[in-house]
């Protein structure tokens, strides 16, 4: 438990135990094999209560230039910029945002929730804001609503395209329920237009916190976690 909560390696934790500063319900504990129930027992180190949590849920405003992965040999990842106290939970990004894409990225160690959020059967909506080189039209909206054919022959599921501004440079919002490689960019390429800026602003009903600057993150509150669980448990099929 203490190693998982970042109090050191298992070897370092054993040294802590030998020193007598670890207590369970005010009783010194020196045996590392001692079982403890964090739900019903109070564990303290140096007199401070250890707040045990199994899962961590983070919302990051991902900046451009970071890779949505746990590790990479060449580039900085979204996990690399986490604080040490969050690293100890060994979290991972929920899905991927391209290196040059900004916006909402969920990071957690809850594998079950991650699987539900990414399952194609669930049809979880992801909303993006994008700047488009080219005039986005009503014809594009109809095409996206039907599903467009990508460069590899794959036909996308229906997507909702909202035109905020149409002109030589257009601004749009797009809701998709899939996560194909470079999907938003390839969808616009299929109608002869180019995405010049892309930002994810919501996922599964969770909105990006506008107070988060690119590269900043915070923990989700209980209501936000509950929202994700509720929306991920509802199949769209």
Coordinates of N, CA and C in Angstrom, one line a residue:
X1 N 0.8 -1.2 0.0 CA 0.0 0.0 0.0 C 0.9 1.3 0.0
X2 N 1.9 1.3 0.9 CA 2.7 2.5 1.0 C 3.6 2.7 -0.2
X3 N 4.0 1.6 -0.8 CA 4.8 1.7 -2.1 C 3.9 2.3 -3.2
X4 N 2.7 1.8 -3.3 CA 1.8 2.2 -4.3 C 1.4 3.7 -4.1
X5 N 1.5 4.2 -2.9 CA 1.1 5.6 -2.7 C 2.3 6.5 -2.7
X6 N 3.5 6.0 -3.2 CA 4.6 6.8 -3.4 C 5.5 7.1 -2.2
X7 N 5.4 6.3 -1.2 CA 6.3 6.5 0.0 C 7.7 5.8 -0.2
X8 N 8.0 5.4 -1.4 CA 9.3 4.8 -1.7 C 9.1 3.4 -2.4
X9 N 10.3 2.8 -2.7 CA 10.3 1.5 -3.2 C 9.9 0.5 -2.0
X10 N 9.6 -0.7 -2.3 CA 9.3 -1.7 -1.3 C 10.4 -1.8 -0.3
X11 N 11.7 -1.7 -0.8 CA 12.8 -1.8 0.1 C 12.9 -0.6 1.1
X12 N 12.6 0.6 0.5 CA 12.6 1.9 1.3 C 11.4 1.9 2.3
X13 N 10.3 1.3 1.9 CA 9.2 1.2 2.8 C 9.5 0.3 4.0
X14 N 10.2 -0.8 3.7 CA 10.6 -1.7 4.8 C 11.5 -0.9 5.9
X15 N 12.3 0.0 5.4 CA 13.1 0.8 6.3 C 12.3 1.7 7.1
X16 N 11.2 2.3 6.5 CA 10.3 3.1 7.2 C 9.6 2.4 8.3
X17 N 9.2 1.1 8.0 CA 8.5 0.3 9.0 C 9.4 0.0 10.2
X18 N 10.7 -0.3 9.9 CA 11.6 -0.6 11.0 C 11.9 0.5 11.9
X19 N 11.7 1.8 11.3 CA 12.0 2.9 12.2 C 10.8 3.2 13.1
X20 N 9.7 2.5 12.9 CA 8.6 2.7 13.8 C 7.6 3.9 13.6
X21 N 7.8 4.6 12.5 CA 7.0 5.8 12.3 C 5.7 5.5 11.5
X22 N 5.5 4.2 11.1 CA 4.3 3.8 10.4 C 3.4 3.2 11.5
X23 N 2.1 3.7 11.5 CA 1.2 3.2 12.5 C -0.2 2.9 11.8
X24 N -0.8 1.9 12.4 CA -2.1 1.5 11.9 C -3.0 1.6 13.2
X25 N -4.0 2.4 13.1 CA -4.9 2.7 14.2 C -4.1 3.0 15.5
X26 N -3.0 3.8 15.3 CA -2.2 4.3 16.4 C -1.2 3.3 16.9
X27 N -1.2 2.1 16.3 CA -0.3 1.1 16.8 C 0.9 1.0 15.8
X28 N 2.2 1.0 16.3 CA 3.3 0.9 15.4 C 3.3 -0.5 14.7
X29 N 3.6 -0.4 13.4 CA 3.6 -1.6 12.6 C 5.0 -1.7 11.9
X30 N 5.7 -2.9 12.2 CA 7.0 -3.0 11.6 C 7.1 -4.1 10.6
X31 N 6.1 -5.0 10.5 CA 6.1 -6.1 9.6 C 5.5 -5.7 8.3
X32 N 6.2 -5.8 7.2 CA 5.7 -5.4 5.8 C 4.6 -6.3 5.4
X33 N 4.5 -7.5 5.9 CA 3.5 -8.4 5.5 C 2.1 -8.2 6.1
X34 N 2.1 -7.2 7.0 CA 0.8 -6.9 7.7 C -0.2 -6.5 6.7
X35 N -1.4 -7.1 6.8 CA -2.5 -6.7 6.0 C -3.3 -5.5 6.6
X36 N -3.7 -4.6 5.7 CA -4.5 -3.5 6.2 C -5.6 -3.2 5.3
X37 N -6.7 -2.7 5.9 CA -7.9 -2.4 5.1 C -8.0 -0.8 5.2
X38 N -7.6 -0.1 4.1 CA -7.7 1.3 4.2 C -9.1 1.9 4.3
X39 N -10.1 1.1 4.1 CA -11.5 1.6 4.2 C -11.9 1.7 5.7
X40 N -11.3 0.9 6.5 CA -11.7 0.8 7.9 C -10.6 1.1 8.9
X41 N -9.4 1.1 8.5 CA -8.3 1.4 9.4 C -7.5 2.7 9.0
X42 N -7.0 3.4 10.0 CA -6.2 4.6 9.7 C -4.7 4.3 9.7
X43 N -4.1 4.6 8.6 CA -2.7 4.4 8.5 C -2.0 5.8 8.5
X44 N -1.0 5.9 9.3 CA -0.3 7.2 9.4 C 1.2 7.0 9.2
X45 N 1.9 7.9 8.6 CA 3.3 8.0 8.4 C 3.8 9.3 8.9
X46 N 4.7 9.3 9.9 CA 5.1 10.5 10.6 C 3.9 11.3 11.1
X47 N 2.9 10.6 11.5 CA 1.7 11.2 12.1 C 0.7 11.7 11.1
X48 N 1.0 11.7 9.8 CA 0.1 12.1 8.8 C -0.7 11.0 8.2
X49 N -2.0 11.2 8.1 CA -2.9 10.1 7.6 C -2.6 9.9 6.1
X50 N -2.5 8.6 5.8 CA -2.3 8.2 4.4 C -3.6 8.1 3.7
X51 N -3.9 8.9 2.7 CA -5.2 8.9 2.0 C -5.0 7.9 0.8
X52 N -5.5 6.7 1.1 CA -5.3 5.7 0.0 C -6.4 5.8 -1.1
X53 N -5.9 5.7 -2.3 CA -6.9 5.7 -3.4 C -6.4 4.7 -4.4
X54 N -7.3 3.9 -5.0 CA -6.9 2.9 -6.0 C -6.7 3.6 -7.4
X55 N -7.6 4.5 -7.7 CA -7.7 5.1 -9.0 C -7.4 6.6 -9.0
X56 N -6.9 7.1 -10.1 CA -6.7 8.5 -10.2 C -7.3 8.9 -11.6
X57 N -8.0 10.1 -11.6 CA -8.6 10.6 -12.8 C -8.2 12.0 -13.0
X58 N -7.5 12.2 -14.1 CA -7.0 13.6 -14.4 C -7.6 14.1 -15.7
X59 N -7.8 15.4 -15.8 CA -8.1 16.1 -17.0 C -7.0 17.0 -17.4
X60 N -6.4 16.8 -18.6 CA -5.3 17.6 -19.1 C -5.8 18.4 -20.3
X61 N -5.3 19.7 -20.3 CA -5.4 20.4 -21.6 C -4.1 20.2 -22.3
X62 N -4.2 19.2 -23.2 CA -2.9 18.7 -23.9 C -2.5 19.8 -24.8
X63 N -1.2 20.2 -24.7 CA -0.6 21.2 -25.6 C -0.1 20.5 -26.9
X64 N 0.1 21.3 -27.9 CA 0.8 20.7 -29.1 C 2.2 20.3 -28.7
X65 N 2.7 19.3 -29.4 CA 4.1 18.8 -29.3 C 4.3 17.6 -28.3
X66 N 3.2 17.3 -27.6 CA 3.3 16.1 -26.7 C 2.7 14.9 -27.3
X67 N 3.2 13.7 -27.0 CA 2.7 12.4 -27.5 C 1.7 11.9 -26.5
X68 N 0.6 11.4 -27.0 CA -0.4 10.7 -26.1 C 0.0 9.3 -25.9
X69 N 1.0 9.1 -25.0 CA 1.5 7.7 -24.8 C 2.1 7.7 -23.4
X70 N 2.4 6.5 -22.8 CA 3.0 6.5 -21.5 C 4.5 6.7 -21.6
X71 N 5.1 6.3 -22.7 CA 6.5 6.6 -22.9 C 6.9 6.6 -24.4
X72 N 7.9 7.3 -24.7 CA 8.4 7.4 -26.1 C 9.9 7.7 -26.1
X73 N 10.6 7.0 -27.1 CA 12.0 7.1 -27.1 C 12.5 8.5 -27.6
X74 N 11.7 9.2 -28.3 CA 12.1 10.4 -28.9 C 11.4 11.7 -28.5
X75 N 10.1 11.6 -28.1 CA 9.3 12.7 -27.8 C 8.9 12.7 -26.4
X76 N 8.5 13.9 -25.9 CA 7.9 14.1 -24.5 C 6.5 13.6 -24.6
X77 N 6.1 12.8 -23.6 CA 4.7 12.3 -23.5 C 3.9 13.1 -22.5
X78 N 2.6 12.9 -22.6 CA 1.7 13.5 -21.6 C 2.0 13.0 -20.2
X79 N 2.5 11.8 -20.1 CA 2.8 11.3 -18.7 C 4.1 11.9 -18.2
X80 N 5.0 12.2 -19.1 CA 6.2 12.8 -18.6 C 6.1 14.1 -17.8
X81 N 5.0 14.9 -18.1 CA 4.8 16.2 -17.4 C 4.0 16.1 -16.2
X82 N 3.6 14.9 -15.8 CA 2.8 14.7 -14.5 C 3.7 14.9 -13.3
X83 N 3.1 15.4 -12.2 CA 3.9 15.5 -11.0 C 4.2 14.1 -10.4
X84 N 5.3 13.9 -9.6 CA 5.7 12.6 -9.1 C 4.6 11.9 -8.3
X85 N 3.8 12.7 -7.6 CA 2.7 12.1 -6.8 C 1.6 11.5 -7.6
X86 N 1.5 11.9 -8.9 CA 0.5 11.3 -9.8 C 1.2 10.2 -10.6
X87 N 2.5 10.3 -10.8 CA 3.2 9.2 -11.5 C 3.0 7.8 -10.8
X88 N 3.0 7.9 -9.5 CA 3.0 6.6 -8.7 C 1.8 5.7 -9.0
X89 N 0.7 6.4 -9.5 CA -0.5 5.6 -9.8 C -0.3 4.9 -11.2
X90 N 0.7 5.1 -11.9 CA 1.0 4.5 -13.2 C -0.2 4.7 -14.2
X91 N -0.6 6.0 -14.4 CA -1.8 6.3 -15.2 C -1.4 6.2 -16.7
X92 N -2.4 6.3 -17.6 CA -2.2 6.3 -19.0 C -3.3 7.1 -19.7
X93 N -3.0 7.6 -20.9 CA -4.0 8.4 -21.5 C -5.2 7.6 -22.1
X94 N -6.4 8.1 -22.0 CA -7.5 7.4 -22.5 C -7.6 7.8 -24.0
X95 N -7.2 6.9 -24.9 CA -7.1 7.2 -26.3 C -6.0 8.1 -26.6
X96 N -6.0 8.7 -27.8 CA -4.9 9.5 -28.3 C -5.4 10.8 -28.9
X97 N -4.6 11.8 -28.7 CA -4.7 13.0 -29.5 C -3.4 13.2 -30.3
X98 N -3.5 13.5 -31.5 CA -2.3 13.7 -32.4 C -1.3 14.7 -31.7
X99 N -0.1 14.5 -32.1 CA 1.0 15.4 -31.5 C 0.7 16.9 -31.7
X100 N 0.1 17.3 -32.8 CA -0.2 18.7 -33.0 C -1.6 19.1 -32.7
X101 N -2.3 18.2 -32.0 CA -3.7 18.5 -31.6 C -3.7 18.9 -30.1
X102 N -4.5 19.9 -29.7 CA -4.6 20.3 -28.4 C -5.9 19.8 -27.7
X103 N -6.1 20.1 -26.4 CA -7.4 20.0 -25.8 C -7.5 18.8 -24.8
X104 N -8.8 18.5 -24.6 CA -9.2 17.6 -23.5 C -8.6 16.2 -23.7
X105 N -7.8 15.8 -22.7 CA -7.2 14.4 -22.7 C -7.4 13.9 -21.2
X106 N -8.1 12.7 -21.2 CA -8.3 12.1 -19.9 C -7.1 11.2 -19.6
X107 N -6.7 11.2 -18.4 CA -5.6 10.3 -18.0 C -6.0 9.6 -16.7
X108 N -5.9 8.3 -16.7 CA -6.3 7.5 -15.5 C -5.6 6.2 -15.5
X109 N -5.8 5.5 -14.4 CA -5.3 4.1 -14.3 C -6.5 3.1 -14.1
X110 N -7.7 3.6 -14.4 CA -8.9 2.8 -14.4 C -9.1 2.1 -15.7
X111 N -8.6 0.9 -15.8 CA -8.7 0.2 -17.1 C -10.1 -0.1 -17.6
X112 N -11.0 -0.4 -16.6 CA -12.3 -0.8 -17.0 C -13.0 0.5 -17.6
X113 N -12.9 1.6 -17.0 CA -13.5 2.8 -17.5 C -12.9 3.2 -18.9
X114 N -11.6 3.1 -19.0 CA -10.9 3.4 -20.3 C -11.5 2.5 -21.4
X115 N -11.6 1.2 -21.1 CA -12.2 0.3 -22.1 C -13.6 0.7 -22.5
X116 N -14.4 1.1 -21.6 CA -15.8 1.5 -21.9 C -15.8 2.7 -22.7
X117 N -15.0 3.7 -22.4 CA -14.9 5.0 -23.1 C -14.5 4.8 -24.5
X118 N -13.6 3.8 -24.8 CA -13.0 3.6 -26.1 C -13.7 2.6 -26.9
X119 N -14.6 1.8 -26.3 CA -15.3 0.7 -27.0 C -16.1 1.3 -28.2
X120 N -15.9 0.8 -29.4 CA -16.8 1.3 -30.5 C -18.3 1.0 -30.3
X121 N -18.6 0.0 -29.5 CA -20.0 -0.4 -29.3 C -20.7 0.7 -28.5
X122 N -19.9 1.5 -27.7 CA -20.6 2.5 -26.8 C -20.9 3.8 -27.6
X123 N -20.2 4.0 -28.7 CA -20.5 5.2 -29.4 C -20.3 6.5 -28.6
X124 N -19.3 6.6 -27.8 CA -19.0 7.8 -27.0 C -18.6 9.0 -27.9
X125 N -19.3 10.1 -27.7 CA -19.1 11.3 -28.5 C -17.9 12.1 -28.1
X126 N -17.1 12.5 -29.0 CA -16.0 13.4 -28.8 C -16.2 14.6 -29.7
X127 N -16.2 15.8 -29.0 CA -16.4 17.1 -29.8 C -15.1 17.8 -30.0
X128 N -14.9 18.3 -31.2 CA -13.7 19.0 -31.6 C -14.0 20.4 -32.1
X129 N -13.2 21.3 -31.8 CA -13.2 22.6 -32.5 C -12.1 22.6 -33.5
X130 N -12.3 23.1 -34.7 CA -11.3 23.1 -35.8 C -11.4 24.4 -36.6
X131 N -10.2 24.8 -37.1 CA -10.1 25.8 -38.1 C -9.8 25.1 -39.4
X132 N -10.5 25.4 -40.5 CA -10.4 24.7 -41.7 C -10.0 25.7 -42.9
X133 N -9.1 25.2 -43.6 CA -8.7 26.0 -44.8 C -9.7 25.6 -45.9
X134 N -10.6 26.5 -46.3 CA -11.6 26.2 -47.3 C -13.0 26.5 -46.7
X135 N -13.9 26.7 -47.6 CA -15.3 27.1 -47.2 C -16.1 25.8 -46.9
X136 N -16.4 25.6 -45.6 CA -17.3 24.5 -45.2 C -18.7 24.8 -45.5
X137 N -19.4 23.9 -46.2 CA -20.7 24.1 -46.7 C -21.8 23.2 -46.1
X138 N -23.0 23.4 -46.4 CA -24.1 22.5 -46.0 C -23.9 21.2 -46.7
X139 N -23.4 21.1 -47.8 CA -23.1 19.8 -48.5 C -22.1 19.0 -47.7
X140 N -21.2 19.7 -47.1 CA -20.2 18.9 -46.2 C -20.9 18.4 -45.0
X141 N -21.9 19.2 -44.4 CA -22.6 18.7 -43.3 C -23.4 17.4 -43.6
X142 N -24.0 17.5 -44.8 CA -24.8 16.3 -45.2 C -23.9 15.1 -45.4
X143 N -22.8 15.3 -46.0 CA -21.8 14.2 -46.3 C -21.3 13.6 -44.9
X144 N -21.0 14.5 -44.0 CA -20.5 14.0 -42.7 C -21.6 13.2 -42.0
X145 N -22.9 13.7 -42.1 CA -24.0 13.1 -41.5 C -24.2 11.6 -42.0
X146 N -23.9 11.5 -43.3 CA -24.0 10.1 -43.9 C -22.8 9.3 -43.5
X147 N -21.7 9.9 -43.4 CA -20.4 9.2 -43.2 C -19.6 9.3 -44.5
X148 N -18.4 9.7 -44.4 CA -17.5 10.0 -45.5 C -16.5 8.8 -45.7
X149 N -16.0 8.6 -46.9 CA -15.1 7.6 -47.2 C -13.7 8.2 -47.1
X150 N -12.8 7.6 -46.2 CA -11.5 8.0 -46.0 C -10.6 7.5 -47.1
X151 N -9.3 7.9 -47.0 CA -8.3 7.6 -48.1 C -8.0 6.1 -48.2
X152 N -8.3 5.3 -47.1 CA -8.1 3.9 -47.2 C -9.3 3.1 -47.5
X153 N -10.4 3.8 -47.8 CA -11.7 3.2 -48.2 C -12.6 2.9 -47.1
X154 N -12.2 3.3 -45.9 CA -13.1 3.1 -44.7 C -14.2 4.2 -44.7
X155 N -15.4 3.8 -44.5 CA -16.5 4.8 -44.4 C -16.8 5.0 -42.9
X156 N -16.7 6.3 -42.5 CA -16.9 6.7 -41.1 C -18.4 6.6 -40.7
X157 N -18.6 6.5 -39.4 CA -19.9 6.5 -38.9 C -20.4 7.9 -39.0
X158 N -21.7 8.1 -38.9 CA -22.3 9.5 -39.0 C -21.7 10.4 -38.0
X159 N -21.4 11.7 -38.4 CA -20.8 12.7 -37.5 C -21.6 14.0 -37.7
X160 N -21.7 14.7 -36.6 CA -22.4 16.0 -36.6 C -21.5 17.2 -36.8
X161 N -21.6 17.9 -37.9 CA -20.8 19.0 -38.2 C -21.6 20.3 -38.0
X162 N -21.0 21.1 -37.2 CA -21.7 22.5 -36.9 C -20.7 23.5 -37.5
X163 N -21.3 24.4 -38.4 CA -20.5 25.5 -39.0 C -20.6 26.7 -38.1
X164 N -19.5 27.2 -37.5 CA -19.5 28.4 -36.7 C -19.3 29.6 -37.7
X165 N -18.4 29.4 -38.6 CA -18.1 30.5 -39.6 C -17.6 29.8 -40.8
X166 N -18.2 30.3 -42.0 CA -17.8 29.7 -43.3 C -17.2 30.8 -44.1
X167 N -16.1 30.5 -44.7 CA -15.4 31.5 -45.6 C -14.1 30.8 -46.1
X168 N -13.2 31.6 -46.7 CA -11.9 31.1 -47.1 C -11.2 30.3 -46.0
X169 N -11.4 30.8 -44.8 CA -11.0 30.1 -43.6 C -12.3 29.9 -42.7
X170 N -12.6 28.6 -42.4 CA -13.9 28.3 -41.7 C -13.6 27.8 -40.3
X171 N -14.5 28.0 -39.4 CA -14.5 27.5 -38.1 C -15.6 26.6 -37.8
X172 N -15.4 25.4 -37.3 CA -16.4 24.4 -37.1 C -16.3 23.7 -35.8
X173 N -17.4 23.0 -35.4 CA -17.3 22.0 -34.3 C -17.8 20.7 -34.9
X174 N -17.2 19.6 -34.5 CA -17.5 18.3 -35.1 C -17.6 17.3 -33.9
X175 N -18.6 16.5 -33.9 CA -18.8 15.4 -33.0 C -18.6 14.1 -33.7
X176 N -17.6 13.3 -33.3 CA -17.5 11.9 -33.9 C -17.6 10.9 -32.7
X177 N -17.9 9.7 -33.1 CA -18.0 8.6 -32.1 C -16.9 7.5 -32.3
X178 N -15.9 7.8 -33.1 CA -14.9 6.9 -33.4 C -13.5 7.5 -33.1
X179 N -12.5 6.8 -33.3 CA -11.1 7.3 -33.1 C -10.1 6.8 -34.0
X180 N -10.4 6.8 -35.3 CA -9.5 6.4 -36.3 C -8.3 7.3 -36.4
X181 N -7.2 6.8 -36.9 CA -5.9 7.6 -37.0 C -6.2 8.9 -37.8
X182 N -5.8 10.0 -37.2 CA -6.0 11.3 -37.8 C -7.4 11.5 -38.4
X183 N -8.4 11.0 -37.7 CA -9.7 10.9 -38.4 C -10.3 12.3 -38.8
X184 N -10.3 13.3 -37.9 CA -10.9 14.5 -38.3 C -10.2 15.1 -39.5
X185 N -8.9 15.1 -39.5 CA -8.1 15.6 -40.6 C -8.5 14.9 -41.9
X186 N -8.6 13.6 -41.8 CA -8.8 12.8 -43.0 C -10.3 13.0 -43.5
X187 N -11.2 13.2 -42.6 CA -12.6 13.5 -43.0 C -12.7 14.7 -43.8
X188 N -12.0 15.8 -43.4 CA -12.0 17.0 -44.2 C -11.2 16.9 -45.5
X189 N -10.2 16.1 -45.5 CA -9.5 15.8 -46.7 C -10.4 15.1 -47.7
X190 N -11.3 14.3 -47.2 CA -12.2 13.6 -48.1 C -13.2 14.6 -48.9
X191 N -13.3 15.8 -48.3 CA -14.2 16.8 -49.0 C -13.3 18.0 -49.5
X192 N -12.0 17.7 -49.7 CA -11.0 18.6 -50.3 C -10.8 19.8 -49.5
X193 N -10.7 19.7 -48.1 CA -10.4 20.8 -47.3 C -9.3 20.3 -46.3
X194 N -8.6 21.3 -45.6 CA -7.5 21.0 -44.8 C -7.7 21.6 -43.4
X195 N -7.5 20.7 -42.4 CA -7.6 21.2 -41.0 C -6.2 21.9 -40.6
X196 N -6.3 23.1 -40.2 CA -5.1 23.9 -39.8 C -4.9 24.0 -38.3
X197 N -6.0 23.8 -37.5 CA -6.0 23.8 -36.1 C -7.0 22.9 -35.5
X198 N -6.7 22.1 -34.5 CA -7.6 21.1 -34.0 C -7.5 21.1 -32.5
X199 N -8.7 21.1 -31.8 CA -8.7 21.1 -30.4 C -9.9 20.3 -29.9
X200 N -9.7 19.3 -29.0 CA -10.8 18.5 -28.5 C -11.4 19.3 -27.3
X201 N -12.7 19.5 -27.3 CA -13.3 20.3 -26.2 C -14.2 19.6 -25.3
X202 N -14.6 18.3 -25.7 CA -15.4 17.5 -24.8 C -15.3 16.0 -25.2
X203 N -15.6 15.2 -24.2 CA -15.6 13.7 -24.4 C -16.5 13.1 -23.4
X204 N -17.5 12.3 -23.9 CA -18.4 11.6 -23.0 C -19.2 12.6 -22.1
X205 N -19.4 13.8 -22.6 CA -20.2 14.8 -21.8 C -19.3 15.6 -20.9
X206 N -18.1 15.3 -20.8 CA -17.1 16.0 -19.9 C -16.5 17.2 -20.7
X207 N -16.7 18.4 -20.3 CA -16.2 19.6 -21.0 C -14.8 19.9 -20.5
X208 N -14.0 20.4 -21.4 CA -12.6 20.9 -21.1 C -12.8 22.1 -20.1
X209 N -12.0 22.0 -19.0 CA -12.0 23.2 -18.1 C -11.3 24.3 -18.8
X210 N -12.0 25.4 -19.0 CA -11.4 26.6 -19.7 C -10.3 27.3 -18.9
X211 N -10.2 27.0 -17.6 CA -9.2 27.6 -16.7 C -7.9 26.9 -16.9
X212 N -7.9 25.7 -17.5 CA -6.6 25.0 -17.7 C -5.9 25.5 -18.9
X213 N -4.7 26.0 -18.7 CA -3.8 26.4 -19.8 C -3.2 25.2 -20.5
X214 N -2.8 25.3 -21.8 CA -2.2 24.1 -22.4 C -1.0 23.6 -21.6
X215 N -1.0 22.3 -21.3 CA 0.0 21.7 -20.4 C -0.4 21.6 -19.0
X216 N -1.5 22.2 -18.6 CA -1.9 22.1 -17.2 C -3.0 21.0 -17.1
X217 N -3.1 20.5 -15.9 CA -4.1 19.4 -15.6 C -4.6 19.5 -14.2
X218 N -5.7 18.8 -13.9 CA -6.2 18.8 -12.6 C -7.0 17.5 -12.4
X219 N -7.3 17.1 -11.1 CA -8.1 15.9 -10.9 C -9.5 16.2 -11.2
X220 N -10.2 15.2 -11.6 CA -11.7 15.3 -11.8 C -12.3 15.3 -10.4
X221 N -13.4 16.0 -10.3 CA -14.2 16.0 -9.1 C -15.2 14.8 -9.1
X222 N -15.8 14.5 -8.0 CA -16.7 13.3 -7.9 C -17.8 13.4 -8.9
X223 N -18.4 14.5 -9.2 CA -19.5 14.6 -10.1 C -19.0 14.3 -11.6
X224 N -17.8 14.8 -11.9 CA -17.3 14.5 -13.2 C -16.9 13.0 -13.4
X225 N -16.4 12.4 -12.4 CA -16.1 11.0 -12.4 C -17.4 10.2 -12.6
X226 N -18.4 10.6 -11.9 CA -19.7 9.9 -12.0 C -20.3 10.1 -13.4
X227 N -20.2 11.3 -13.9 CA -20.7 11.5 -15.3 C -20.0 10.6 -16.3
X228 N -18.7 10.4 -16.2 CA -18.0 9.5 -17.1 C -18.5 8.1 -17.0
X229 N -18.7 7.7 -15.7 CA -19.1 6.3 -15.5 C -20.6 6.1 -16.0
X230 N -21.4 7.1 -15.8 CA -22.8 7.0 -16.3 C -22.8 6.9 -17.9
X231 N -22.1 7.8 -18.5 CA -22.1 7.9 -20.0 C -21.4 6.7 -20.6
X232 N -20.4 6.2 -20.0 CA -19.7 5.1 -20.5 C -20.4 3.8 -20.4
X233 N -21.4 3.7 -19.5 CA -22.1 2.5 -19.2 C -23.4 2.4 -20.1
X234 N -23.7 3.4 -20.9 CA -24.8 3.4 -21.7 C -24.4 3.1 -23.2
X235 N -24.8 1.9 -23.6 CA -24.5 1.5 -25.0 C -25.4 2.3 -26.0
X236 N -24.8 2.7 -27.1 CA -25.6 3.4 -28.1 C -26.1 2.5 -29.2
X237 N -25.8 1.2 -29.0 CA -26.4 0.2 -30.0 C -27.7 -0.4 -29.6

